[in-house]
């Protein structure tokens, strides 16, 4: 049955549902949905570094910080978001190349400690350089972009539908969210994507086949970091307030949790993982003080019974429903002759 429904049709229905999601709801729902889309972009970047290339990184939140602060500084000085966003992405790409150099010499948990140190160092720099970042007080009142016919900074009516400023920011995040996975899908299906997978499975074999391991490793870090910068450039106008603790190590661990819960190495894994980490606690708030306990217990059970995450659970369910190919008995006996 699953094969009868084209994937593009399922994706189109999903995008249509996302487009209708904030209509009729308040600003809080729009902000929660924005948070989900933003963290999904950051998690997809980490999934490329970790899930496809096999390089552990605990610094994704720091690249979100770089993107958010660059975007904030540029937009507060009158530069349009459409210019500030690619500058932020490019800056994170370059920084990702520099951070990726330790990955050429250390692996596994040693590499995790290197990226952890970078995240901690960046937070300290943001906290102490008051003249540039505002220190512990951070930056506030960042302008929301005006796209001439679609000003996200003010309330208006579009196609007879009243939209608040937060709802308009949601649609900006949704547009970026749709474009970015398309680019990422093209990347993972390209020869570069197959090279990333080869690096994850067996670096020695990949190098023996003629792959440049150094270049592939650096590229995985750089692209994943650029995705974090893209997410950070959306955080700045959406939240309109940033400070160093918003990008501390705990947020890098949260993004890592999204990748692991959704399914590391699966294309749609970060989307599901971000939905669990961001949206599930909101649905469990009716339990009042117990929602964090329930949420933590569900995550633990998922990791115990399905280390491959939600995508692994989905694969098992599809495998159980899909008809299996049955081998003829006489063919089986013939193979033993």
Short mmCIF file of the C-alpha atoms (twelve columns), coordinates in Angstrom:
data_MODEL
# 
_entry.id   MODEL 
# 
loop_
_atom_site.group_PDB 
_atom_site.id 
_atom_site.type_symbol 
_atom_site.label_atom_id 
_atom_site.label_alt_id 
_atom_site.label_comp_id 
_atom_site.label_asym_id 
_atom_site.label_seq_id 
_atom_site.Cartn_x 
_atom_site.Cartn_y 
_atom_site.Cartn_z 
_atom_site.pdbx_PDB_model_num 
ATOM 1   C CA . UNK A 1   0.000  0.000   0.000  1 
ATOM 2   C CA . UNK A 2   2.882  2.319   0.828  1 
ATOM 3   C CA . UNK A 3   4.330  1.827   -2.647 1 
ATOM 4   C CA . UNK A 4   1.051  2.929   -4.258 1 
ATOM 5   C CA . UNK A 5   1.350  6.436   -2.778 1 
ATOM 6   C CA . UNK A 6   4.080  8.548   -4.437 1 
ATOM 7   C CA . UNK A 7   6.521  10.128  -2.031 1 
ATOM 8   C CA . UNK A 8   6.111  13.521  -3.650 1 
ATOM 9   C CA . UNK A 9   2.372  13.393  -2.895 1 
ATOM 10  C CA . UNK A 10  3.007  12.667  0.784  1 
ATOM 11  C CA . UNK A 11  5.515  15.524  0.934  1 
ATOM 12  C CA . UNK A 12  3.054  17.899  -0.775 1 
ATOM 13  C CA . UNK A 13  0.329  16.978  1.720  1 
ATOM 14  C CA . UNK A 14  2.770  17.507  4.595  1 
ATOM 15  C CA . UNK A 15  3.727  20.974  3.330  1 
ATOM 16  C CA . UNK A 16  0.044  21.877  2.907  1 
ATOM 17  C CA . UNK A 17  -0.669 20.832  6.497  1 
ATOM 18  C CA . UNK A 18  2.284  22.879  7.727  1 
ATOM 19  C CA . UNK A 19  0.975  25.890  5.803  1 
ATOM 20  C CA . UNK A 20  -2.393 25.582  7.529  1 
ATOM 21  C CA . UNK A 21  -0.979 24.813  10.992 1 
ATOM 22  C CA . UNK A 22  -0.789 28.352  12.490 1 
ATOM 23  C CA . UNK A 23  -4.085 29.640  11.091 1 
ATOM 24  C CA . UNK A 24  -6.629 30.215  13.835 1 
ATOM 25  C CA . UNK A 25  -4.076 29.856  16.635 1 
ATOM 26  C CA . UNK A 26  -2.325 32.424  18.770 1 
ATOM 27  C CA . UNK A 27  1.193  33.794  18.768 1 
ATOM 28  C CA . UNK A 28  2.459  31.145  21.182 1 
ATOM 29  C CA . UNK A 29  1.617  28.287  18.815 1 
ATOM 30  C CA . UNK A 30  3.290  30.147  15.940 1 
ATOM 31  C CA . UNK A 31  6.467  30.619  17.984 1 
ATOM 32  C CA . UNK A 32  6.544  26.944  19.010 1 
ATOM 33  C CA . UNK A 33  6.184  25.898  15.376 1 
ATOM 34  C CA . UNK A 34  8.942  28.334  14.400 1 
ATOM 35  C CA . UNK A 35  11.170 26.785  17.037 1 
ATOM 36  C CA . UNK A 36  10.505 23.322  15.616 1 
ATOM 37  C CA . UNK A 37  11.363 24.387  12.064 1 
ATOM 38  C CA . UNK A 38  14.522 26.212  13.164 1 
ATOM 39  C CA . UNK A 39  15.829 23.353  15.273 1 
ATOM 40  C CA . UNK A 40  15.013 20.917  12.471 1 
ATOM 41  C CA . UNK A 41  17.347 22.834  10.167 1 
ATOM 42  C CA . UNK A 42  20.108 22.795  12.780 1 
ATOM 43  C CA . UNK A 43  19.538 19.090  13.463 1 
ATOM 44  C CA . UNK A 44  19.690 18.252  9.755  1 
ATOM 45  C CA . UNK A 45  23.081 19.927  9.603  1 
ATOM 46  C CA . UNK A 46  24.291 17.885  12.572 1 
ATOM 47  C CA . UNK A 47  22.803 14.769  11.002 1 
ATOM 48  C CA . UNK A 48  25.024 15.325  7.971  1 
ATOM 49  C CA . UNK A 49  28.090 15.591  10.205 1 
ATOM 50  C CA . UNK A 50  27.168 12.763  12.568 1 
ATOM 51  C CA . UNK A 51  24.704 10.503  10.779 1 
ATOM 52  C CA . UNK A 52  26.233 10.561  7.301  1 
ATOM 53  C CA . UNK A 53  29.904 11.379  7.901  1 
ATOM 54  C CA . UNK A 54  30.203 9.742   11.334 1 
ATOM 55  C CA . UNK A 55  31.886 12.753  13.010 1 
ATOM 56  C CA . UNK A 56  30.650 13.575  16.526 1 
ATOM 57  C CA . UNK A 57  30.028 17.273  17.169 1 
ATOM 58  C CA . UNK A 58  28.802 18.980  20.339 1 
ATOM 59  C CA . UNK A 59  29.088 22.513  18.972 1 
ATOM 60  C CA . UNK A 60  26.008 22.927  16.770 1 
ATOM 61  C CA . UNK A 61  24.476 25.500  19.125 1 
ATOM 62  C CA . UNK A 62  27.643 27.589  18.887 1 
ATOM 63  C CA . UNK A 63  27.205 27.891  15.126 1 
ATOM 64  C CA . UNK A 64  23.615 28.932  15.714 1 
ATOM 65  C CA . UNK A 65  25.043 31.615  18.006 1 
ATOM 66  C CA . UNK A 66  27.426 32.864  15.305 1 
ATOM 67  C CA . UNK A 67  24.591 33.056  12.783 1 
ATOM 68  C CA . UNK A 68  22.234 34.739  15.243 1 
ATOM 69  C CA . UNK A 69  24.723 37.387  16.386 1 
ATOM 70  C CA . UNK A 70  25.958 38.224  12.880 1 
ATOM 71  C CA . UNK A 71  22.375 38.558  11.668 1 
ATOM 72  C CA . UNK A 72  21.448 40.677  14.686 1 
ATOM 73  C CA . UNK A 73  24.416 43.039  14.287 1 
ATOM 74  C CA . UNK A 74  23.822 43.497  10.562 1 
ATOM 75  C CA . UNK A 75  20.043 43.957  10.670 1 
ATOM 76  C CA . UNK A 76  20.267 46.361  13.611 1 
ATOM 77  C CA . UNK A 77  22.561 48.496  11.446 1 
ATOM 78  C CA . UNK A 78  20.071 48.708  8.607  1 
ATOM 79  C CA . UNK A 79  21.219 45.767  6.467  1 
ATOM 80  C CA . UNK A 80  18.394 43.609  5.115  1 
ATOM 81  C CA . UNK A 81  17.987 40.050  6.360  1 
ATOM 82  C CA . UNK A 82  18.395 38.687  2.825  1 
ATOM 83  C CA . UNK A 83  21.981 39.963  2.913  1 
ATOM 84  C CA . UNK A 84  22.708 39.166  6.561  1 
ATOM 85  C CA . UNK A 85  21.532 35.549  6.235  1 
ATOM 86  C CA . UNK A 86  24.006 34.400  3.538  1 
ATOM 87  C CA . UNK A 87  26.814 36.273  5.318  1 
ATOM 88  C CA . UNK A 88  25.993 34.347  8.499  1 
ATOM 89  C CA . UNK A 89  25.914 31.039  6.631  1 
ATOM 90  C CA . UNK A 90  29.229 31.769  4.909  1 
ATOM 91  C CA . UNK A 91  30.876 32.758  8.209  1 
ATOM 92  C CA . UNK A 92  29.747 29.519  9.852  1 
ATOM 93  C CA . UNK A 93  30.994 27.555  6.849  1 
ATOM 94  C CA . UNK A 94  34.473 29.026  7.266  1 
ATOM 95  C CA . UNK A 95  34.465 28.520  11.044 1 
ATOM 96  C CA . UNK A 96  33.275 24.952  10.494 1 
ATOM 97  C CA . UNK A 97  36.299 24.336  8.277  1 
ATOM 98  C CA . UNK A 98  38.595 25.560  11.054 1 
ATOM 99  C CA . UNK A 99  36.842 23.511  13.732 1 
ATOM 100 C CA . UNK A 100 36.954 20.497  11.446 1 
ATOM 101 C CA . UNK A 101 40.751 20.384  11.406 1 
ATOM 102 C CA . UNK A 102 40.935 18.581  14.799 1 
ATOM 103 C CA . UNK A 103 38.685 15.923  13.268 1 
ATOM 104 C CA . UNK A 104 41.577 14.992  11.002 1 
ATOM 105 C CA . UNK A 105 43.596 13.794  14.000 1 
ATOM 106 C CA . UNK A 106 41.103 12.765  16.694 1 
ATOM 107 C CA . UNK A 107 38.052 10.526  16.485 1 
ATOM 108 C CA . UNK A 108 35.106 9.434   18.601 1 
ATOM 109 C CA . UNK A 109 34.719 10.888  22.063 1 
ATOM 110 C CA . UNK A 110 38.028 12.778  21.723 1 
ATOM 111 C CA . UNK A 111 36.497 14.765  18.872 1 
ATOM 112 C CA . UNK A 112 33.383 15.333  20.977 1 
ATOM 113 C CA . UNK A 113 35.539 16.923  23.681 1 
ATOM 114 C CA . UNK A 114 37.181 19.212  21.105 1 
ATOM 115 C CA . UNK A 115 33.834 20.496  19.830 1 
ATOM 116 C CA . UNK A 116 32.555 20.765  23.419 1 
ATOM 117 C CA . UNK A 117 35.519 22.998  24.239 1 
ATOM 118 C CA . UNK A 118 34.770 25.179  21.208 1 
ATOM 119 C CA . UNK A 119 31.143 25.604  22.285 1 
ATOM 120 C CA . UNK A 120 32.204 26.588  25.803 1 
ATOM 121 C CA . UNK A 121 34.870 28.973  24.486 1 
ATOM 122 C CA . UNK A 122 32.438 30.735  22.171 1 
ATOM 123 C CA . UNK A 123 29.890 31.245  24.964 1 
ATOM 124 C CA . UNK A 124 32.629 32.799  27.128 1 
ATOM 125 C CA . UNK A 125 33.661 35.128  24.298 1 
ATOM 126 C CA . UNK A 126 30.064 36.216  23.716 1 
ATOM 127 C CA . UNK A 127 29.634 36.851  27.434 1 
ATOM 128 C CA . UNK A 128 32.800 38.920  27.893 1 
ATOM 129 C CA . UNK A 129 32.938 40.991  24.692 1 
ATOM 130 C CA . UNK A 130 30.323 43.505  25.822 1 
ATOM 131 C CA . UNK A 131 31.231 46.108  23.203 1 
ATOM 132 C CA . UNK A 132 30.145 43.778  20.406 1 
ATOM 133 C CA . UNK A 133 27.685 41.233  21.778 1 
ATOM 134 C CA . UNK A 134 26.135 43.094  24.699 1 
ATOM 135 C CA . UNK A 135 27.631 40.620  27.162 1 
ATOM 136 C CA . UNK A 136 25.247 38.802  29.474 1 
ATOM 137 C CA . UNK A 137 22.483 41.255  28.557 1 
ATOM 138 C CA . UNK A 138 22.634 40.153  24.929 1 
ATOM 139 C CA . UNK A 139 20.961 41.854  21.989 1 
ATOM 140 C CA . UNK A 140 17.289 42.733  21.738 1 
ATOM 141 C CA . UNK A 141 14.720 44.369  19.452 1 
ATOM 142 C CA . UNK A 142 16.152 42.981  16.230 1 
ATOM 143 C CA . UNK A 143 13.983 44.090  13.290 1 
ATOM 144 C CA . UNK A 144 11.923 41.565  11.415 1 
ATOM 145 C CA . UNK A 145 12.512 41.519  7.642  1 
ATOM 146 C CA . UNK A 146 10.303 43.466  5.280  1 
ATOM 147 C CA . UNK A 147 9.818  41.719  1.931  1 
ATOM 148 C CA . UNK A 148 8.002  44.715  0.488  1 
ATOM 149 C CA . UNK A 149 4.683  42.972  -0.212 1 
ATOM 150 C CA . UNK A 150 5.107  40.784  2.875  1 
ATOM 151 C CA . UNK A 151 6.249  42.690  5.945  1 
ATOM 152 C CA . UNK A 152 6.865  40.191  8.747  1 
ATOM 153 C CA . UNK A 153 7.147  42.978  11.314 1 
ATOM 154 C CA . UNK A 154 3.494  44.010  11.314 1 
ATOM 155 C CA . UNK A 155 0.020  42.499  11.358 1 
ATOM 156 C CA . UNK A 156 -1.898 42.414  8.089  1 
ATOM 157 C CA . UNK A 157 -4.393 40.422  6.051  1 
ATOM 158 C CA . UNK A 158 -3.210 38.059  3.315  1 
ATOM 159 C CA . UNK A 159 -5.807 36.442  1.021  1 
ATOM 160 C CA . UNK A 160 -8.535 37.530  3.463  1 
ATOM 161 C CA . UNK A 161 -6.711 35.701  6.286  1 
ATOM 162 C CA . UNK A 162 -5.555 37.889  9.202  1 
ATOM 163 C CA . UNK A 163 -1.946 37.122  10.100 1 
ATOM 164 C CA . UNK A 164 0.035  38.353  13.079 1 
ATOM 165 C CA . UNK A 165 3.731  39.185  12.909 1 
ATOM 166 C CA . UNK A 166 4.637  35.858  14.561 1 
ATOM 167 C CA . UNK A 167 2.548  33.946  12.035 1 
ATOM 168 C CA . UNK A 168 4.309  35.735  9.196  1 
ATOM 169 C CA . UNK A 169 7.667  34.799  10.692 1 
ATOM 170 C CA . UNK A 170 6.447  31.210  10.750 1 
ATOM 171 C CA . UNK A 171 5.850  31.315  7.008  1 
ATOM 172 C CA . UNK A 172 9.328  32.742  6.464  1 
ATOM 173 C CA . UNK A 173 10.745 29.838  8.489  1 
ATOM 174 C CA . UNK A 174 8.558  27.438  6.508  1 
ATOM 175 C CA . UNK A 175 9.900  28.702  3.173  1 
ATOM 176 C CA . UNK A 176 13.479 28.265  4.378  1 
ATOM 177 C CA . UNK A 177 12.528 24.887  5.840  1 
ATOM 178 C CA . UNK A 178 11.215 23.694  2.456  1 
ATOM 179 C CA . UNK A 179 14.176 24.960  0.426  1 
ATOM 180 C CA . UNK A 180 16.911 23.714  2.761  1 
ATOM 181 C CA . UNK A 181 15.876 20.011  2.792  1 
ATOM 182 C CA . UNK A 182 15.662 20.072  -1.009 1 
ATOM 183 C CA . UNK A 183 19.284 21.233  -1.166 1 
ATOM 184 C CA . UNK A 184 20.278 18.703  1.492  1 
ATOM 185 C CA . UNK A 185 18.497 15.902  -0.360 1 
ATOM 186 C CA . UNK A 186 20.400 16.735  -3.523 1 
ATOM 187 C CA . UNK A 187 23.641 16.677  -1.541 1 
ATOM 188 C CA . UNK A 188 23.121 13.285  0.127  1 
ATOM 189 C CA . UNK A 189 22.069 11.728  -3.189 1 
ATOM 190 C CA . UNK A 190 25.129 13.128  -4.940 1 
ATOM 191 C CA . UNK A 191 28.599 11.511  -5.076 1 
ATOM 192 C CA . UNK A 192 29.506 13.702  -2.090 1 
ATOM 193 C CA . UNK A 193 26.719 12.082  -0.067 1 
ATOM 194 C CA . UNK A 194 27.974 8.608   -0.932 1 
ATOM 195 C CA . UNK A 195 31.472 9.720   0.057  1 
ATOM 196 C CA . UNK A 196 30.141 10.867  3.446  1 
ATOM 197 C CA . UNK A 197 28.555 7.456   3.990  1 
ATOM 198 C CA . UNK A 198 31.783 5.728   3.006  1 
ATOM 199 C CA . UNK A 199 33.664 7.854   5.539  1 
ATOM 200 C CA . UNK A 200 31.208 6.817   8.250  1 
ATOM 201 C CA . UNK A 201 31.257 3.089   7.462  1 
ATOM 202 C CA . UNK A 202 34.980 2.506   6.944  1 
ATOM 203 C CA . UNK A 203 37.431 5.415   6.532  1 
ATOM 204 C CA . UNK A 204 40.333 3.119   5.619  1 
ATOM 205 C CA . UNK A 205 38.380 1.395   2.864  1 
ATOM 206 C CA . UNK A 206 37.080 4.749   1.607  1 
ATOM 207 C CA . UNK A 207 40.642 6.058   1.373  1 
ATOM 208 C CA . UNK A 208 41.797 2.895   -0.397 1 
ATOM 209 C CA . UNK A 209 39.140 3.574   -3.044 1 
ATOM 210 C CA . UNK A 210 40.690 6.951   -3.766 1 
ATOM 211 C CA . UNK A 211 38.535 9.253   -1.637 1 
ATOM 212 C CA . UNK A 212 40.203 12.311  -0.099 1 
ATOM 213 C CA . UNK A 213 39.344 11.691  3.558  1 
ATOM 214 C CA . UNK A 214 40.669 15.052  4.730  1 
ATOM 215 C CA . UNK A 215 38.573 17.043  2.299  1 
ATOM 216 C CA . UNK A 216 35.417 15.008  2.950  1 
ATOM 217 C CA . UNK A 217 35.762 15.359  6.723  1 
ATOM 218 C CA . UNK A 218 36.271 19.114  6.526  1 
ATOM 219 C CA . UNK A 219 33.377 19.484  4.096  1 
ATOM 220 C CA . UNK A 220 31.032 17.545  6.406  1 
ATOM 221 C CA . UNK A 221 31.877 19.852  9.304  1 
ATOM 222 C CA . UNK A 222 31.608 22.977  7.164  1 
ATOM 223 C CA . UNK A 223 28.203 22.165  5.666  1 
ATOM 224 C CA . UNK A 224 26.798 21.054  9.010  1 
ATOM 225 C CA . UNK A 225 28.073 24.266  10.594 1 
ATOM 226 C CA . UNK A 226 26.560 26.355  7.809  1 
ATOM 227 C CA . UNK A 227 23.182 24.750  8.538  1 
ATOM 228 C CA . UNK A 228 23.573 25.855  12.152 1 
ATOM 229 C CA . UNK A 229 24.310 29.388  10.934 1 
ATOM 230 C CA . UNK A 230 21.165 29.326  8.801  1 
ATOM 231 C CA . UNK A 231 19.108 28.292  11.819 1 
ATOM 232 C CA . UNK A 232 20.723 31.049  13.893 1 
ATOM 233 C CA . UNK A 233 19.899 33.670  11.270 1 
ATOM 234 C CA . UNK A 234 16.233 32.736  11.758 1 
ATOM 235 C CA . UNK A 235 16.462 32.779  15.562 1 
ATOM 236 C CA . UNK A 236 17.445 36.451  15.577 1 
ATOM 237 C CA . UNK A 237 14.292 37.917  13.948 1 
ATOM 238 C CA . UNK A 238 11.923 35.304  15.372 1 
ATOM 239 C CA . UNK A 239 12.859 35.647  19.048 1 
ATOM 240 C CA . UNK A 240 14.178 39.240  18.774 1 
ATOM 241 C CA . UNK A 241 16.365 38.637  21.805 1 
ATOM 242 C CA . UNK A 242 19.592 36.626  22.049 1 
ATOM 243 C CA . UNK A 243 22.098 36.182  24.851 1 
ATOM 244 C CA . UNK A 244 25.050 33.783  25.357 1 
ATOM 245 C CA . UNK A 245 23.253 31.280  27.592 1 
ATOM 246 C CA . UNK A 246 20.731 30.685  24.802 1 
ATOM 247 C CA . UNK A 247 23.472 28.802  22.946 1 
ATOM 248 C CA . UNK A 248 25.166 26.971  25.813 1 
ATOM 249 C CA . UNK A 249 26.248 23.333  25.741 1 
ATOM 250 C CA . UNK A 250 22.825 22.154  26.864 1 
ATOM 251 C CA . UNK A 251 21.356 23.359  23.561 1 
ATOM 252 C CA . UNK A 252 24.006 21.479  21.570 1 
ATOM 253 C CA . UNK A 253 23.054 18.369  23.531 1 
ATOM 254 C CA . UNK A 254 19.408 19.060  22.753 1 
ATOM 255 C CA . UNK A 255 20.161 19.153  19.026 1 
ATOM 256 C CA . UNK A 256 22.162 15.937  19.375 1 
ATOM 257 C CA . UNK A 257 19.153 14.372  21.106 1 
ATOM 258 C CA . UNK A 258 16.965 15.362  18.154 1 
ATOM 259 C CA . UNK A 259 19.262 13.548  15.735 1 
ATOM 260 C CA . UNK A 260 19.518 10.410  17.884 1 
ATOM 261 C CA . UNK A 261 15.813 10.215  18.749 1 
ATOM 262 C CA . UNK A 262 14.730 10.792  15.158 1 
ATOM 263 C CA . UNK A 263 17.269 8.388   13.725 1 
ATOM 264 C CA . UNK A 264 20.887 9.214   12.984 1 
ATOM 265 C CA . UNK A 265 21.694 8.758   9.311  1 
ATOM 266 C CA . UNK A 266 18.048 8.950   8.173  1 
ATOM 267 C CA . UNK A 267 17.060 11.944  6.057  1 
ATOM 268 C CA . UNK A 268 13.731 12.571  7.822  1 
ATOM 269 C CA . UNK A 269 15.078 11.588  11.237 1 
ATOM 270 C CA . UNK A 270 15.902 15.145  12.430 1 
ATOM 271 C CA . UNK A 271 12.379 16.314  11.580 1 
ATOM 272 C CA . UNK A 272 10.823 13.649  13.781 1 
ATOM 273 C CA . UNK A 273 13.448 14.103  16.491 1 
ATOM 274 C CA . UNK A 274 12.911 17.860  16.625 1 
ATOM 275 C CA . UNK A 275 9.154  17.288  16.821 1 
ATOM 276 C CA . UNK A 276 9.643  14.990  19.834 1 
ATOM 277 C CA . UNK A 277 12.056 17.325  21.627 1 
ATOM 278 C CA . UNK A 278 10.197 20.584  20.877 1 
ATOM 279 C CA . UNK A 279 6.533  19.675  20.437 1 
ATOM 280 C CA . UNK A 280 6.016  16.620  22.668 1 
ATOM 281 C CA . UNK A 281 6.635  18.522  25.953 1 
ATOM 282 C CA . UNK A 282 3.958  21.009  24.905 1 
ATOM 283 C CA . UNK A 283 1.413  18.207  24.400 1 
ATOM 284 C CA . UNK A 284 2.313  16.770  27.809 1 
ATOM 285 C CA . UNK A 285 1.815  19.999  29.756 1 
ATOM 286 C CA . UNK A 286 -1.664 18.874  30.831 1 
ATOM 287 C CA . UNK A 287 0.134  16.482  33.193 1 
ATOM 288 C CA . UNK A 288 1.469  19.574  35.008 1 
ATOM 289 C CA . UNK A 289 4.576  18.722  37.041 1 
ATOM 290 C CA . UNK A 290 4.856  15.191  35.663 1 
ATOM 291 C CA . UNK A 291 5.366  16.019  31.998 1 
ATOM 292 C CA . UNK A 292 9.153  16.078  32.189 1 
ATOM 293 C CA . UNK A 293 9.175  12.673  33.898 1 
ATOM 294 C CA . UNK A 294 6.871  11.204  31.243 1 
ATOM 295 C CA . UNK A 295 8.864  12.811  28.444 1 
ATOM 296 C CA . UNK A 296 12.186 11.493  29.793 1 
ATOM 297 C CA . UNK A 297 10.764 8.003   30.312 1 
ATOM 298 C CA . UNK A 298 9.470  7.873   26.721 1 
ATOM 299 C CA . UNK A 299 12.858 8.916   25.342 1 
ATOM 300 C CA . UNK A 300 14.652 6.301   27.476 1 
ATOM 301 C CA . UNK A 301 12.279 3.548   26.340 1 
ATOM 302 C CA . UNK A 302 12.777 4.558   22.718 1 
ATOM 303 C CA . UNK A 303 16.560 4.413   23.031 1 
ATOM 304 C CA . UNK A 304 16.438 1.032   24.799 1 
ATOM 305 C CA . UNK A 305 14.116 -0.725  22.356 1 
ATOM 306 C CA . UNK A 306 15.069 1.150   19.176 1 
ATOM 307 C CA . UNK A 307 18.622 2.572   19.134 1 
ATOM 308 C CA . UNK A 308 18.043 3.616   15.522 1 
ATOM 309 C CA . UNK A 309 15.366 6.081   16.673 1 
ATOM 310 C CA . UNK A 310 11.865 6.717   15.411 1 
ATOM 311 C CA . UNK A 311 12.849 6.008   11.826 1 
ATOM 312 C CA . UNK A 312 14.021 2.581   12.948 1 
ATOM 313 C CA . UNK A 313 10.636 1.951   14.570 1 
ATOM 314 C CA . UNK A 314 8.911  3.047   11.372 1 
ATOM 315 C CA . UNK A 315 11.111 0.729   9.336  1 
ATOM 316 C CA . UNK A 316 10.158 -2.217  11.545 1 
ATOM 317 C CA . UNK A 317 6.449  -1.442  11.234 1 
ATOM 318 C CA . UNK A 318 6.658  -1.119  7.458  1 
ATOM 319 C CA . UNK A 319 8.635  -4.360  7.271  1 
ATOM 320 C CA . UNK A 320 5.981  -6.141  9.325  1 
ATOM 321 C CA . UNK A 321 3.124  -4.913  7.118  1 
ATOM 322 C CA . UNK A 322 4.835  -5.186  3.727  1 
ATOM 323 C CA . UNK A 323 4.537  -8.639  2.113  1 
ATOM 324 C CA . UNK A 324 7.750  -10.607 2.257  1 
ATOM 325 C CA . UNK A 325 9.295  -12.368 -0.696 1 
ATOM 326 C CA . UNK A 326 8.857  -16.142 -0.304 1 
ATOM 327 C CA . UNK A 327 11.535 -18.435 -1.684 1 
ATOM 328 C CA . UNK A 328 10.364 -21.579 -3.454 1 
ATOM 329 C CA . UNK A 329 11.132 -24.764 -1.554 1 
ATOM 330 C CA . UNK A 330 12.610 -26.556 -4.543 1 
ATOM 331 C CA . UNK A 331 14.887 -23.617 -5.276 1 
ATOM 332 C CA . UNK A 332 16.120 -23.699 -1.688 1 
ATOM 333 C CA . UNK A 333 16.926 -27.400 -1.952 1 
ATOM 334 C CA . UNK A 334 18.623 -26.866 -5.274 1 
ATOM 335 C CA . UNK A 335 20.884 -24.213 -3.794 1 
ATOM 336 C CA . UNK A 336 22.172 -26.759 -1.274 1 
ATOM 337 C CA . UNK A 337 23.259 -29.260 -3.943 1 
# 
